[in-house]
Coordinates of C-alpha atoms in Angstrom, one line a residue:
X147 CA 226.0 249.9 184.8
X148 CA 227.3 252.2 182.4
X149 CA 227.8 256.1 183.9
X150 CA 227.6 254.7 187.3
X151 CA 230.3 254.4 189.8
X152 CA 228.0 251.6 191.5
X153 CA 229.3 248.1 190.7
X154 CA 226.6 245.6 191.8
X155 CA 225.0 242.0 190.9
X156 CA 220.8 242.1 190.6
X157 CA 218.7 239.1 190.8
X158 CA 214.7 239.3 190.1
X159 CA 212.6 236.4 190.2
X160 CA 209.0 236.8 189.5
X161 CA 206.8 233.7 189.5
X162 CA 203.2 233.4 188.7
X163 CA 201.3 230.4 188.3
X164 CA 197.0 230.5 187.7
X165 CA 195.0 226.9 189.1
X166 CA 191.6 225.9 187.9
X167 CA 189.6 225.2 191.5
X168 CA 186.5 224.1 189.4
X169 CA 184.9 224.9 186.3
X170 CA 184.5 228.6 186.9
X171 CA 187.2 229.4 189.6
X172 CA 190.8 230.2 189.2
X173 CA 193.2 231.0 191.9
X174 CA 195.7 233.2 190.6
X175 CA 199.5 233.3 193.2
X176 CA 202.1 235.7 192.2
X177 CA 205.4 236.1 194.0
X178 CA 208.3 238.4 193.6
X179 CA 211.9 238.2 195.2
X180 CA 214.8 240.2 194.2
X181 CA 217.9 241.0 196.0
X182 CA 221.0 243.4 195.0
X183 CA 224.8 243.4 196.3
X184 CA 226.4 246.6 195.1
X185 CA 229.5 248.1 196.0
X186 CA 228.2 251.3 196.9
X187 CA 224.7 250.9 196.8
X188 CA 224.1 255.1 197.7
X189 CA 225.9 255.5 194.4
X190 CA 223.0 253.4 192.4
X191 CA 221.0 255.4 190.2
X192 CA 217.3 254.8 191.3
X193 CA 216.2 253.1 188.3
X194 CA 218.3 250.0 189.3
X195 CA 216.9 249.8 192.8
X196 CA 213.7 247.8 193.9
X197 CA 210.1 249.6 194.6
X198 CA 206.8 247.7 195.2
X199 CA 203.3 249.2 195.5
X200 CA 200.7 249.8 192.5
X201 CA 198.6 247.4 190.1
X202 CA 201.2 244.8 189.7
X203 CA 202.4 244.9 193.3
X204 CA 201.0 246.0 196.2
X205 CA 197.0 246.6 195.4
X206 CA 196.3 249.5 197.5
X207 CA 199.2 251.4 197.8
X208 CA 200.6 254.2 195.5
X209 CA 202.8 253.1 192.1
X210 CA 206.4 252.4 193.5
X211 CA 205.0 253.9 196.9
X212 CA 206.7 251.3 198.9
X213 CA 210.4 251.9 199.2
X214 CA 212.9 252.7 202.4
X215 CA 212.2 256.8 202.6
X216 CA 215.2 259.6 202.9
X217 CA 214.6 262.8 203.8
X218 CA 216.1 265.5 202.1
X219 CA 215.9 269.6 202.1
X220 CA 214.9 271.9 199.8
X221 CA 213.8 275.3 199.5
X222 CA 209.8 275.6 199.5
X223 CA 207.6 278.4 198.7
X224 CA 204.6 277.0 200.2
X225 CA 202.8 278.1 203.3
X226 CA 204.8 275.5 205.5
X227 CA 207.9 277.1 205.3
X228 CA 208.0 279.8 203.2
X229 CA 211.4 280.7 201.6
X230 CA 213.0 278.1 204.2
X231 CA 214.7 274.5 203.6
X232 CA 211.6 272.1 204.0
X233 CA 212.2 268.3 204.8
X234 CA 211.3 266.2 201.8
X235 CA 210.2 262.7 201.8
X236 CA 212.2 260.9 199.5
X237 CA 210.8 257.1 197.9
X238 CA 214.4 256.5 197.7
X239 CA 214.3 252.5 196.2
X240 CA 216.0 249.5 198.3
X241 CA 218.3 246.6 197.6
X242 CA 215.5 243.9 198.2
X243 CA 211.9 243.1 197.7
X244 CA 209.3 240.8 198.5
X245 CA 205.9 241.0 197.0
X246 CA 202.9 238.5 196.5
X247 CA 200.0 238.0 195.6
X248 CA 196.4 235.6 196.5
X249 CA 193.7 236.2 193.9
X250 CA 190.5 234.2 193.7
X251 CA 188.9 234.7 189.9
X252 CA 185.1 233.7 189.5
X253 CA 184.2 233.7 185.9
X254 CA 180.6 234.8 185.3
X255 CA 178.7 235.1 181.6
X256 CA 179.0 237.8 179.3
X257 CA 182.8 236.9 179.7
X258 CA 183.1 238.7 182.7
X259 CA 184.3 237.7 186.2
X260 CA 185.0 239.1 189.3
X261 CA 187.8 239.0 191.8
X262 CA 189.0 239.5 195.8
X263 CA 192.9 239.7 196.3
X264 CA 195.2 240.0 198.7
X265 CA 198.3 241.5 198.2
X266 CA 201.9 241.8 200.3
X267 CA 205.2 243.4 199.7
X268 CA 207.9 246.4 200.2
X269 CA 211.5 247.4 199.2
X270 CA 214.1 247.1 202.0
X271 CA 217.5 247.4 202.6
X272 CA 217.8 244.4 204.5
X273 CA 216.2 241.0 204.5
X274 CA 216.2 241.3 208.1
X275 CA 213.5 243.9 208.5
X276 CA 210.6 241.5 207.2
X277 CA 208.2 243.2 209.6
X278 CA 208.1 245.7 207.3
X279 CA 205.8 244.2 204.8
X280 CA 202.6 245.9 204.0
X281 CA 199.5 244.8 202.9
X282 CA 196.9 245.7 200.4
X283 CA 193.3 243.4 199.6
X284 CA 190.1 244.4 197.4
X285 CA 187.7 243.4 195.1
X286 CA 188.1 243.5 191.1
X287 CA 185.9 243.2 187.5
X288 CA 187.4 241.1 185.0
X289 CA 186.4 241.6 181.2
X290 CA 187.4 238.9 179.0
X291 CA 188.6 239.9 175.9
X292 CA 190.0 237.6 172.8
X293 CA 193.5 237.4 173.6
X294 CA 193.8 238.9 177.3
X295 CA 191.6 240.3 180.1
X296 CA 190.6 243.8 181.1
X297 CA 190.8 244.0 184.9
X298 CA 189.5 247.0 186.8
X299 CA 190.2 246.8 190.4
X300 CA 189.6 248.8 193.7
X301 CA 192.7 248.1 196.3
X302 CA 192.6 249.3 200.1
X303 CA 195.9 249.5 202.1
X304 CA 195.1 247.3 205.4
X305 CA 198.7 247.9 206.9
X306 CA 198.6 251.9 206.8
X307 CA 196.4 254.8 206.5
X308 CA 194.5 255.8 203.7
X309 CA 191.5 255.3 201.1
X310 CA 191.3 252.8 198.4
X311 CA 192.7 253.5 195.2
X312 CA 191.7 252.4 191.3
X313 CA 193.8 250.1 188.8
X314 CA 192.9 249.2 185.5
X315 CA 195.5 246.8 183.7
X316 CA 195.7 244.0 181.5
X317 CA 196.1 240.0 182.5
X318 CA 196.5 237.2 181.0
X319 CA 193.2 235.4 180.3
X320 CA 192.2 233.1 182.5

């Protein structure tokens, strides 16, 4: 990459294929694998590096929330530490990701459907820390327009804490 000290070779392969179950019912899979070998991978600039989490990953989770986490210092004026270095968590980006996704679609009239999903994923720095993967699942509201769909879903982490979160975006039609 150009300005960047950082040589490296990047492969992404996103694959997402919808099924007709019957006449009304789609099952929608999406999978996501990318892997990077860099010379100095510290030295990448962040944009190059792998994230998951949000409304085309992880359902659930934060956008780009899912990522191996540094901790760096600053100085903070907040009621923590006042005037003092404060740790920092740091979404720092990894070399590798996994993400997927299981999506049932049941069309309904009005051209609108409804959905449940399951999602999986995370950034890593190594393949060998697959235990890492978290999970998202919820329900969704399809609204089918002319050339795409509206989809407004509500995602809830299962693998960590915390409360369901909103995502509108836009599909293909189904």
């Amino acid at each position: 990459m150009l300005g960047s000290p950082a040589s490296f070779l990047q492969i992404n392969v996103q694959l997402e294929r919808a099924f007709a179950l019957a006449p009304r019912w789609h099952l929608l899979l999406r999978d996501e694998f990318g892997a990077t070998a860099a010379s100095h991978f510290a030295q990448m600039p962040p944009v190059m590096r792998f994230f998951a989490g949000g409304a085309d990953s992880v359902r659930g989770f934060e956008y780009n929330a899912l990522s191996p986490i540094y901790t760096v210092y600053a100085r903070e004026k907040t009621s923590q530490c006042p005037g003092q270095m404060c740790p920092l968590r740091v979404q720092a980006g990894g070399k590798d990701v996994i993400s997927g996704t299981v999506e049932i679609d049941r069309s309904l009239p009005h051209d609108l459907g409804v959905a449940a999903f399951f999602d999986y994923g995370n950034a890593f720095n190594s393949f060998h820390t697959p235990h890492l993967l978290q999970y998202g699942a919820g329900i969704g509201l399809r609204v089918r327009l002319p050339v795409l769909t509206l989809g407004v879903d509500v995602g809830q982490p299962l693998s960590a804490p915390g409360s369901p979160r909103l995502y509108i975006n836009f599909l293909p039609r189904l």
